[in-house]
């Protein structure tokens, strides 16, 4: 479902070139629960951003559902992001002025799915119920604990029913007990809906939940 072949990505800082990814080859199937590990600066976020169509490779192919994203227009990339991919971040990235319900609703404004108001409300409530946030639906993010905020982010990532969820160090800002609850919630969703998950982490306990661990070192996958 996702294939990366010879993916390279460079950043330029003044005169110097940073080779963030140096020829990545990976293949990910539907329903996989995959962990990307590696030291800080090894290229984890760069790789997730490329798989998530937030960025394009300088070289190589990224094929998602038989479509090579390197050739696509910005509009088409935005369309793929909105419909096929959900994102979860280390720092939750919730909108502080919106309440929990509105934060989860947000990605639905970019797509036509659940155009009928009742269906849309039902979908949002189903997810709020799934992540057990019914009691805080009208609250703002800063009234919630870290674990609750990340559960909002998970519900927001899933609301469009994406095939792929990308999570960049989703437990890094949480204590170990809460982190475990979050990864277990992601795993349950992965099993229940066959959603493909790719998450990066530093934490050996968190990576132990993965079907497959990809180890990045200096922009290359270590075998
Ligand atoms: N926007 C950017 N501009 C310049 N260099 C960057 C940028 N983003 C990442 N890098 C560099 O690319 C390399 C990989 O970074 P990153 O993908 O963020 O690694 P990780 O997520 O594993 O910490 C690092 O050397 C980092 O400094
Ligand atoms: Mg990173």
PDB file of C-alpha atoms and ligand atoms in Angstrom:
ATOM      1  CA  UNK A   1       0.000   0.000   0.000  1.00  0.00           C
ATOM      2  CA  UNK A   2       2.973   2.312   0.660  1.00  0.00           C
ATOM      3  CA  UNK A   3       6.300   1.818  -1.115  1.00  0.00           C
ATOM      4  CA  UNK A   4       9.364   3.982  -0.808  1.00  0.00           C
ATOM      5  CA  UNK A   5      12.158   3.330  -3.265  1.00  0.00           C
ATOM      6  CA  UNK A   6      15.500   5.103  -3.139  1.00  0.00           C
ATOM      7  CA  UNK A   7      14.033   8.060  -1.255  1.00  0.00           C
ATOM      8  CA  UNK A   8      16.464  10.902  -0.638  1.00  0.00           C
ATOM      9  CA  UNK A   9      15.802  14.213   1.073  1.00  0.00           C
ATOM     10  CA  UNK A  10      18.231  17.076   1.601  1.00  0.00           C
ATOM     11  CA  UNK A  11      17.886  20.288   3.552  1.00  0.00           C
ATOM     12  CA  UNK A  12      19.975  23.335   2.814  1.00  0.00           C
ATOM     13  CA  UNK A  13      21.185  25.641   5.549  1.00  0.00           C
ATOM     14  CA  UNK A  14      23.155  28.462   3.965  1.00  0.00           C
ATOM     15  CA  UNK A  15      25.963  26.750   2.064  1.00  0.00           C
ATOM     16  CA  UNK A  16      25.725  23.435   3.818  1.00  0.00           C
ATOM     17  CA  UNK A  17      23.640  20.494   2.729  1.00  0.00           C
ATOM     18  CA  UNK A  18      22.089  18.166   5.273  1.00  0.00           C
ATOM     19  CA  UNK A  19      21.353  14.727   3.881  1.00  0.00           C
ATOM     20  CA  UNK A  20      18.344  13.828   6.010  1.00  0.00           C
ATOM     21  CA  UNK A  21      17.359  10.672   4.078  1.00  0.00           C
ATOM     22  CA  UNK A  22      19.917   8.774   2.004  1.00  0.00           C
ATOM     23  CA  UNK A  23      18.128   6.145  -0.036  1.00  0.00           C
ATOM     24  CA  UNK A  24      15.219   4.687   1.901  1.00  0.00           C
ATOM     25  CA  UNK A  25      13.510   1.526   0.662  1.00  0.00           C
ATOM     26  CA  UNK A  26      10.483   0.360   2.594  1.00  0.00           C
ATOM     27  CA  UNK A  27       7.234  -1.376   1.899  1.00  0.00           C
ATOM     28  CA  UNK A  28       4.223  -1.088   4.177  1.00  0.00           C
ATOM     29  CA  UNK A  29       1.058  -3.144   3.921  1.00  0.00           C
ATOM     30  CA  UNK A  30      -2.503  -2.332   4.864  1.00  0.00           C
ATOM     31  CA  UNK A  31      -3.072  -2.863   8.572  1.00  0.00           C
ATOM     32  CA  UNK A  32       0.615  -2.756   9.519  1.00  0.00           C
ATOM     33  CA  UNK A  33       1.571  -1.321  12.914  1.00  0.00           C
ATOM     34  CA  UNK A  34       5.090  -0.066  12.330  1.00  0.00           C
ATOM     35  CA  UNK A  35       7.561   1.734  14.536  1.00  0.00           C
ATOM     36  CA  UNK A  36      10.350   3.991  13.300  1.00  0.00           C
ATOM     37  CA  UNK A  37      13.124   4.324  15.831  1.00  0.00           C
ATOM     38  CA  UNK A  38      16.484   6.028  15.845  1.00  0.00           C
ATOM     39  CA  UNK A  39      18.390   8.812  17.587  1.00  0.00           C
ATOM     40  CA  UNK A  40      17.415  12.454  17.363  1.00  0.00           C
ATOM     41  CA  UNK A  41      18.330  13.793  13.920  1.00  0.00           C
ATOM     42  CA  UNK A  42      18.274  10.369  12.250  1.00  0.00           C
ATOM     43  CA  UNK A  43      15.449  11.397   9.892  1.00  0.00           C
ATOM     44  CA  UNK A  44      12.302  10.029  11.552  1.00  0.00           C
ATOM     45  CA  UNK A  45      10.217  13.204  11.189  1.00  0.00           C
ATOM     46  CA  UNK A  46      11.465  13.797   7.651  1.00  0.00           C
ATOM     47  CA  UNK A  47      10.417  10.276   6.693  1.00  0.00           C
ATOM     48  CA  UNK A  48       6.962  10.641   8.274  1.00  0.00           C
ATOM     49  CA  UNK A  49       6.460  14.012   6.567  1.00  0.00           C
ATOM     50  CA  UNK A  50       7.244  12.445   3.198  1.00  0.00           C
ATOM     51  CA  UNK A  51       4.939   9.460   3.720  1.00  0.00           C
ATOM     52  CA  UNK A  52       2.291  11.945   4.899  1.00  0.00           C
ATOM     53  CA  UNK A  53       2.559  14.000   1.679  1.00  0.00           C
ATOM     54  CA  UNK A  54       3.595  17.044   3.706  1.00  0.00           C
ATOM     55  CA  UNK A  55       6.878  17.063   1.836  1.00  0.00           C
ATOM     56  CA  UNK A  56       8.266  15.576  -1.375  1.00  0.00           C
ATOM     57  CA  UNK A  57      11.476  13.589  -1.776  1.00  0.00           C
ATOM     58  CA  UNK A  58      14.358  15.062  -3.776  1.00  0.00           C
ATOM     59  CA  UNK A  59      14.960  11.679  -5.326  1.00  0.00           C
ATOM     60  CA  UNK A  60      13.195   8.338  -5.404  1.00  0.00           C
ATOM     61  CA  UNK A  61       9.601   7.192  -5.465  1.00  0.00           C
ATOM     62  CA  UNK A  62       6.865   7.320  -2.866  1.00  0.00           C
ATOM     63  CA  UNK A  63       3.927   5.252  -4.002  1.00  0.00           C
ATOM     64  CA  UNK A  64       0.696   5.377  -2.009  1.00  0.00           C
ATOM     65  CA  UNK A  65      -2.147   3.269  -3.395  1.00  0.00           C
ATOM     66  CA  UNK A  66      -0.421   3.003  -6.778  1.00  0.00           C
ATOM     67  CA  UNK A  67       0.095   6.751  -7.055  1.00  0.00           C
ATOM     68  CA  UNK A  68       3.618   8.201  -7.102  1.00  0.00           C
ATOM     69  CA  UNK A  69       3.312  11.324  -4.983  1.00  0.00           C
ATOM     70  CA  UNK A  70       6.531  12.817  -6.340  1.00  0.00           C
ATOM     71  CA  UNK A  71       4.626  13.692  -9.524  1.00  0.00           C
ATOM     72  CA  UNK A  72       1.519  15.189  -7.990  1.00  0.00           C
ATOM     73  CA  UNK A  73       0.350  18.784  -7.758  1.00  0.00           C
ATOM     74  CA  UNK A  74       0.049  20.556  -4.418  1.00  0.00           C
ATOM     75  CA  UNK A  75      -3.741  20.328  -4.739  1.00  0.00           C
ATOM     76  CA  UNK A  76      -3.733  16.596  -5.267  1.00  0.00           C
ATOM     77  CA  UNK A  77      -1.330  16.147  -2.333  1.00  0.00           C
ATOM     78  CA  UNK A  78      -3.640  18.160  -0.088  1.00  0.00           C
ATOM     79  CA  UNK A  79      -6.502  15.971  -1.262  1.00  0.00           C
ATOM     80  CA  UNK A  80      -4.608  12.762  -0.388  1.00  0.00           C
ATOM     81  CA  UNK A  81      -3.673  14.178   3.022  1.00  0.00           C
ATOM     82  CA  UNK A  82      -7.238  15.179   3.791  1.00  0.00           C
ATOM     83  CA  UNK A  83      -8.817  11.890   2.724  1.00  0.00           C
ATOM     84  CA  UNK A  84      -6.284   9.136   3.339  1.00  0.00           C
ATOM     85  CA  UNK A  85      -4.002  10.243   6.139  1.00  0.00           C
ATOM     86  CA  UNK A  86      -4.392  11.149   9.787  1.00  0.00           C
ATOM     87  CA  UNK A  87      -1.655  12.859  11.797  1.00  0.00           C
ATOM     88  CA  UNK A  88      -0.746  12.668  15.475  1.00  0.00           C
ATOM     89  CA  UNK A  89       2.055  14.805  16.901  1.00  0.00           C
ATOM     90  CA  UNK A  90       4.218  14.786  19.989  1.00  0.00           C
ATOM     91  CA  UNK A  91       2.876  18.153  21.162  1.00  0.00           C
ATOM     92  CA  UNK A  92      -0.780  17.279  20.363  1.00  0.00           C
ATOM     93  CA  UNK A  93      -1.243  20.359  18.111  1.00  0.00           C
ATOM     94  CA  UNK A  94      -4.818  21.041  19.194  1.00  0.00           C
ATOM     95  CA  UNK A  95      -6.423  24.417  18.519  1.00  0.00           C
ATOM     96  CA  UNK A  96      -6.606  26.164  21.918  1.00  0.00           C
ATOM     97  CA  UNK A  97      -9.673  28.330  21.179  1.00  0.00           C
ATOM     98  CA  UNK A  98     -11.781  25.395  19.986  1.00  0.00           C
ATOM     99  CA  UNK A  99     -13.421  22.934  22.335  1.00  0.00           C
ATOM    100  CA  UNK A 100     -12.822  19.174  22.151  1.00  0.00           C
ATOM    101  CA  UNK A 101     -15.764  18.491  19.845  1.00  0.00           C
ATOM    102  CA  UNK A 102     -14.701  21.282  17.483  1.00  0.00           C
ATOM    103  CA  UNK A 103     -11.081  20.114  17.432  1.00  0.00           C
ATOM    104  CA  UNK A 104     -12.159  16.636  16.383  1.00  0.00           C
ATOM    105  CA  UNK A 105     -14.587  18.042  13.804  1.00  0.00           C
ATOM    106  CA  UNK A 106     -11.915  20.147  12.101  1.00  0.00           C
ATOM    107  CA  UNK A 107     -10.558  17.659   9.507  1.00  0.00           C
ATOM    108  CA  UNK A 108     -14.107  16.996   8.295  1.00  0.00           C
ATOM    109  CA  UNK A 109     -14.357  20.569   7.043  1.00  0.00           C
ATOM    110  CA  UNK A 110     -11.790  19.766   4.344  1.00  0.00           C
ATOM    111  CA  UNK A 111     -13.578  16.806   2.820  1.00  0.00           C
ATOM    112  CA  UNK A 112     -16.987  15.886   1.472  1.00  0.00           C
ATOM    113  CA  UNK A 113     -17.365  12.746   3.532  1.00  0.00           C
ATOM    114  CA  UNK A 114     -20.158  12.977   6.114  1.00  0.00           C
ATOM    115  CA  UNK A 115     -21.641  15.993   4.355  1.00  0.00           C
ATOM    116  CA  UNK A 116     -24.953  15.290   6.059  1.00  0.00           C
ATOM    117  CA  UNK A 117     -24.942  17.056   9.432  1.00  0.00           C
ATOM    118  CA  UNK A 118     -26.425  14.104  11.325  1.00  0.00           C
ATOM    119  CA  UNK A 119     -23.856  11.658   9.919  1.00  0.00           C
ATOM    120  CA  UNK A 120     -21.068  14.041  10.763  1.00  0.00           C
ATOM    121  CA  UNK A 121     -22.250  14.439  14.350  1.00  0.00           C
ATOM    122  CA  UNK A 122     -22.634  10.692  14.679  1.00  0.00           C
ATOM    123  CA  UNK A 123     -19.090  10.097  13.460  1.00  0.00           C
ATOM    124  CA  UNK A 124     -17.627  12.653  15.869  1.00  0.00           C
ATOM    125  CA  UNK A 125     -19.617  11.269  18.803  1.00  0.00           C
ATOM    126  CA  UNK A 126     -18.614   7.690  17.938  1.00  0.00           C
ATOM    127  CA  UNK A 127     -14.945   8.681  18.170  1.00  0.00           C
ATOM    128  CA  UNK A 128     -15.382  10.774  21.319  1.00  0.00           C
ATOM    129  CA  UNK A 129     -17.000   7.743  22.870  1.00  0.00           C
ATOM    130  CA  UNK A 130     -14.239   5.457  21.614  1.00  0.00           C
ATOM    131  CA  UNK A 131     -11.496   7.541  23.233  1.00  0.00           C
ATOM    132  CA  UNK A 132     -13.657   8.041  26.349  1.00  0.00           C
ATOM    133  CA  UNK A 133     -13.869  11.819  26.323  1.00  0.00           C
ATOM    134  CA  UNK A 134     -17.651  12.213  26.575  1.00  0.00           C
ATOM    135  CA  UNK A 135     -17.359  14.105  29.847  1.00  0.00           C
ATOM    136  CA  UNK A 136     -15.057  16.832  28.485  1.00  0.00           C
ATOM    137  CA  UNK A 137     -16.623  17.457  25.087  1.00  0.00           C
ATOM    138  CA  UNK A 138     -17.205  21.192  25.746  1.00  0.00           C
ATOM    139  CA  UNK A 139     -13.863  21.794  27.424  1.00  0.00           C
ATOM    140  CA  UNK A 140     -10.895  23.552  25.847  1.00  0.00           C
ATOM    141  CA  UNK A 141      -7.625  21.625  25.367  1.00  0.00           C
ATOM    142  CA  UNK A 142      -5.821  23.472  28.194  1.00  0.00           C
ATOM    143  CA  UNK A 143      -8.344  22.080  30.687  1.00  0.00           C
ATOM    144  CA  UNK A 144      -7.292  18.511  29.825  1.00  0.00           C
ATOM    145  CA  UNK A 145      -4.396  16.312  30.928  1.00  0.00           C
ATOM    146  CA  UNK A 146      -1.669  15.296  28.461  1.00  0.00           C
ATOM    147  CA  UNK A 147      -3.164  11.852  28.002  1.00  0.00           C
ATOM    148  CA  UNK A 148      -6.634  13.299  27.367  1.00  0.00           C
ATOM    149  CA  UNK A 149      -5.192  15.766  24.846  1.00  0.00           C
ATOM    150  CA  UNK A 150      -3.477  12.983  22.958  1.00  0.00           C
ATOM    151  CA  UNK A 151      -6.760  11.055  22.917  1.00  0.00           C
ATOM    152  CA  UNK A 152      -8.395  14.105  21.332  1.00  0.00           C
ATOM    153  CA  UNK A 153      -5.591  14.119  18.753  1.00  0.00           C
ATOM    154  CA  UNK A 154      -6.172  10.426  18.042  1.00  0.00           C
ATOM    155  CA  UNK A 155      -9.905  11.009  17.548  1.00  0.00           C
ATOM    156  CA  UNK A 156      -9.133  13.982  15.295  1.00  0.00           C
ATOM    157  CA  UNK A 157      -6.706  11.846  13.241  1.00  0.00           C
ATOM    158  CA  UNK A 158      -9.357   9.141  12.799  1.00  0.00           C
ATOM    159  CA  UNK A 159     -12.454  11.227  12.155  1.00  0.00           C
ATOM    160  CA  UNK A 160     -12.089  11.125   8.355  1.00  0.00           C
ATOM    161  CA  UNK A 161     -11.636   7.347   8.544  1.00  0.00           C
ATOM    162  CA  UNK A 162      -8.140   7.485   7.001  1.00  0.00           C
ATOM    163  CA  UNK A 163      -6.306   4.383   5.760  1.00  0.00           C
ATOM    164  CA  UNK A 164      -3.045   5.560   7.271  1.00  0.00           C
ATOM    165  CA  UNK A 165      -2.265   7.233  10.595  1.00  0.00           C
ATOM    166  CA  UNK A 166       1.179   8.765  11.094  1.00  0.00           C
ATOM    167  CA  UNK A 167       2.267   9.552  14.636  1.00  0.00           C
ATOM    168  CA  UNK A 168       5.503  11.430  15.290  1.00  0.00           C
ATOM    169  CA  UNK A 169       6.664  10.497  18.814  1.00  0.00           C
ATOM    170  CA  UNK A 170       3.063  10.398  20.100  1.00  0.00           C
ATOM    171  CA  UNK A 171       4.058   9.432  23.648  1.00  0.00           C
ATOM    172  CA  UNK A 172       7.149  11.630  24.062  1.00  0.00           C
ATOM    173  CA  UNK A 173       5.331  14.253  26.160  1.00  0.00           C
ATOM    174  CA  UNK A 174       3.516  11.742  28.337  1.00  0.00           C
ATOM    175  CA  UNK A 175       4.507   9.801  31.445  1.00  0.00           C
ATOM    176  CA  UNK A 176       5.153   6.101  30.877  1.00  0.00           C
ATOM    177  CA  UNK A 177       1.800   4.887  32.216  1.00  0.00           C
ATOM    178  CA  UNK A 178      -0.162   7.335  30.040  1.00  0.00           C
ATOM    179  CA  UNK A 179       2.115   6.576  27.081  1.00  0.00           C
ATOM    180  CA  UNK A 180       1.291   2.905  27.421  1.00  0.00           C
ATOM    181  CA  UNK A 181      -2.458   3.657  27.450  1.00  0.00           C
ATOM    182  CA  UNK A 182      -2.074   5.757  24.293  1.00  0.00           C
ATOM    183  CA  UNK A 183      -0.112   3.111  22.359  1.00  0.00           C
ATOM    184  CA  UNK A 184      -2.606   0.454  23.479  1.00  0.00           C
ATOM    185  CA  UNK A 185      -5.464   2.615  22.222  1.00  0.00           C
ATOM    186  CA  UNK A 186      -3.677   3.015  18.866  1.00  0.00           C
ATOM    187  CA  UNK A 187      -3.124  -0.751  18.716  1.00  0.00           C
ATOM    188  CA  UNK A 188      -6.812  -1.464  19.409  1.00  0.00           C
ATOM    189  CA  UNK A 189      -7.870   0.921  16.655  1.00  0.00           C
ATOM    190  CA  UNK A 190      -5.318  -0.680  14.308  1.00  0.00           C
ATOM    191  CA  UNK A 191      -6.801  -4.137  14.943  1.00  0.00           C
ATOM    192  CA  UNK A 192     -10.422  -3.007  14.868  1.00  0.00           C
ATOM    193  CA  UNK A 193     -10.388  -0.851  11.736  1.00  0.00           C
ATOM    194  CA  UNK A 194      -7.278  -2.289   9.978  1.00  0.00           C
ATOM    195  CA  UNK A 195      -5.897   1.258   9.939  1.00  0.00           C
ATOM    196  CA  UNK A 196      -2.205   1.305   9.065  1.00  0.00           C
ATOM    197  CA  UNK A 197      -0.143   3.006  11.765  1.00  0.00           C
ATOM    198  CA  UNK A 198       3.404   4.294  11.432  1.00  0.00           C
ATOM    199  CA  UNK A 199       4.766   5.855  14.602  1.00  0.00           C
ATOM    200  CA  UNK A 200       8.175   7.059  15.656  1.00  0.00           C
ATOM    201  CA  UNK A 201       9.489   6.673  19.185  1.00  0.00           C
ATOM    202  CA  UNK A 202      12.592   6.582  21.358  1.00  0.00           C
ATOM    203  CA  UNK A 203      10.930   4.389  23.935  1.00  0.00           C
ATOM    204  CA  UNK A 204      11.705   0.654  23.929  1.00  0.00           C
ATOM    205  CA  UNK A 205       8.414  -0.119  25.720  1.00  0.00           C
ATOM    206  CA  UNK A 206       6.442   1.706  23.046  1.00  0.00           C
ATOM    207  CA  UNK A 207       8.290   0.134  20.103  1.00  0.00           C
ATOM    208  CA  UNK A 208       7.623  -3.321  21.561  1.00  0.00           C
ATOM    209  CA  UNK A 209       3.975  -2.956  20.451  1.00  0.00           C
ATOM    210  CA  UNK A 210       4.974  -2.792  16.769  1.00  0.00           C
ATOM    211  CA  UNK A 211       4.722  -5.640  14.255  1.00  0.00           C
ATOM    212  CA  UNK A 212       7.882  -4.340  12.664  1.00  0.00           C
ATOM    213  CA  UNK A 213      10.557  -1.891  13.829  1.00  0.00           C
ATOM    214  CA  UNK A 214      12.471   0.174  11.269  1.00  0.00           C
ATOM    215  CA  UNK A 215      15.706   1.508  12.674  1.00  0.00           C
ATOM    216  CA  UNK A 216      16.973   4.757  11.183  1.00  0.00           C
ATOM    217  CA  UNK A 217      20.573   5.865  11.467  1.00  0.00           C
ATOM    218  CA  UNK A 218      21.925   8.959   9.733  1.00  0.00           C
ATOM    219  CA  UNK A 219      19.140   8.843   7.169  1.00  0.00           C
ATOM    220  CA  UNK A 220      19.467   5.170   6.386  1.00  0.00           C
ATOM    221  CA  UNK A 221      17.537   2.097   7.502  1.00  0.00           C
ATOM    222  CA  UNK A 222      19.698  -0.218   9.533  1.00  0.00           C
ATOM    223  CA  UNK A 223      19.047  -3.901   8.895  1.00  0.00           C
TER     224      UNK A 223
HETATM  225  N1  LIG B   1      13.559  22.176   8.068  1.00  0.00           N
HETATM  226  C1  LIG B   1      14.825  21.752   8.201  1.00  0.00           C
HETATM  227  N2  LIG B   1      15.862  22.515   7.784  1.00  0.00           N
HETATM  228  C2  LIG B   1      17.134  22.089   7.906  1.00  0.00           C
HETATM  229  N3  LIG B   1      17.492  20.908   8.423  1.00  0.00           N
HETATM  230  C3  LIG B   1      16.520  20.113   8.870  1.00  0.00           C
HETATM  231  C4  LIG B   1      15.132  20.481   8.794  1.00  0.00           C
HETATM  232  N4  LIG B   1      14.386  19.480   9.314  1.00  0.00           N
HETATM  233  C5  LIG B   1      15.257  18.528   9.689  1.00  0.00           C
HETATM  234  N5  LIG B   1      16.531  18.894   9.428  1.00  0.00           N
HETATM  235  C6  LIG B   1      17.745  18.094   9.670  1.00  0.00           C
HETATM  236  O1  LIG B   1      17.569  16.839   9.029  1.00  0.00           O
HETATM  237  C7  LIG B   1      18.044  15.779   9.848  1.00  0.00           C
HETATM  238  C8  LIG B   1      16.904  14.826  10.178  1.00  0.00           C
HETATM  239  O2  LIG B   1      15.985  15.510  11.008  1.00  0.00           O
HETATM  240  P1  LIG B   1      14.610  14.875  11.520  1.00  0.00           P
HETATM  241  O3  LIG B   1      13.918  14.225  10.380  1.00  0.00           O
HETATM  242  O4  LIG B   1      13.882  15.941  12.239  1.00  0.00           O
HETATM  243  O5  LIG B   1      15.141  13.748  12.532  1.00  0.00           O
HETATM  244  P2  LIG B   1      14.420  13.097  13.801  1.00  0.00           P
HETATM  245  O6  LIG B   1      12.956  13.296  13.654  1.00  0.00           O
HETATM  246  O7  LIG B   1      14.858  11.662  13.751  1.00  0.00           O
HETATM  247  O8  LIG B   1      14.960  13.781  15.007  1.00  0.00           O
HETATM  248  C9  LIG B   1      18.686  16.445  11.062  1.00  0.00           C
HETATM  249  O9  LIG B   1      20.050  16.613  10.819  1.00  0.00           O
HETATM  250  C10 LIG B   1      17.959  17.776  11.136  1.00  0.00           C
HETATM  251  O10 LIG B   1      18.768  18.737  11.763  1.00  0.00           O
HETATM  252 MG1  LIG B   2      11.566  14.143  14.920  1.00  0.00          MG
END
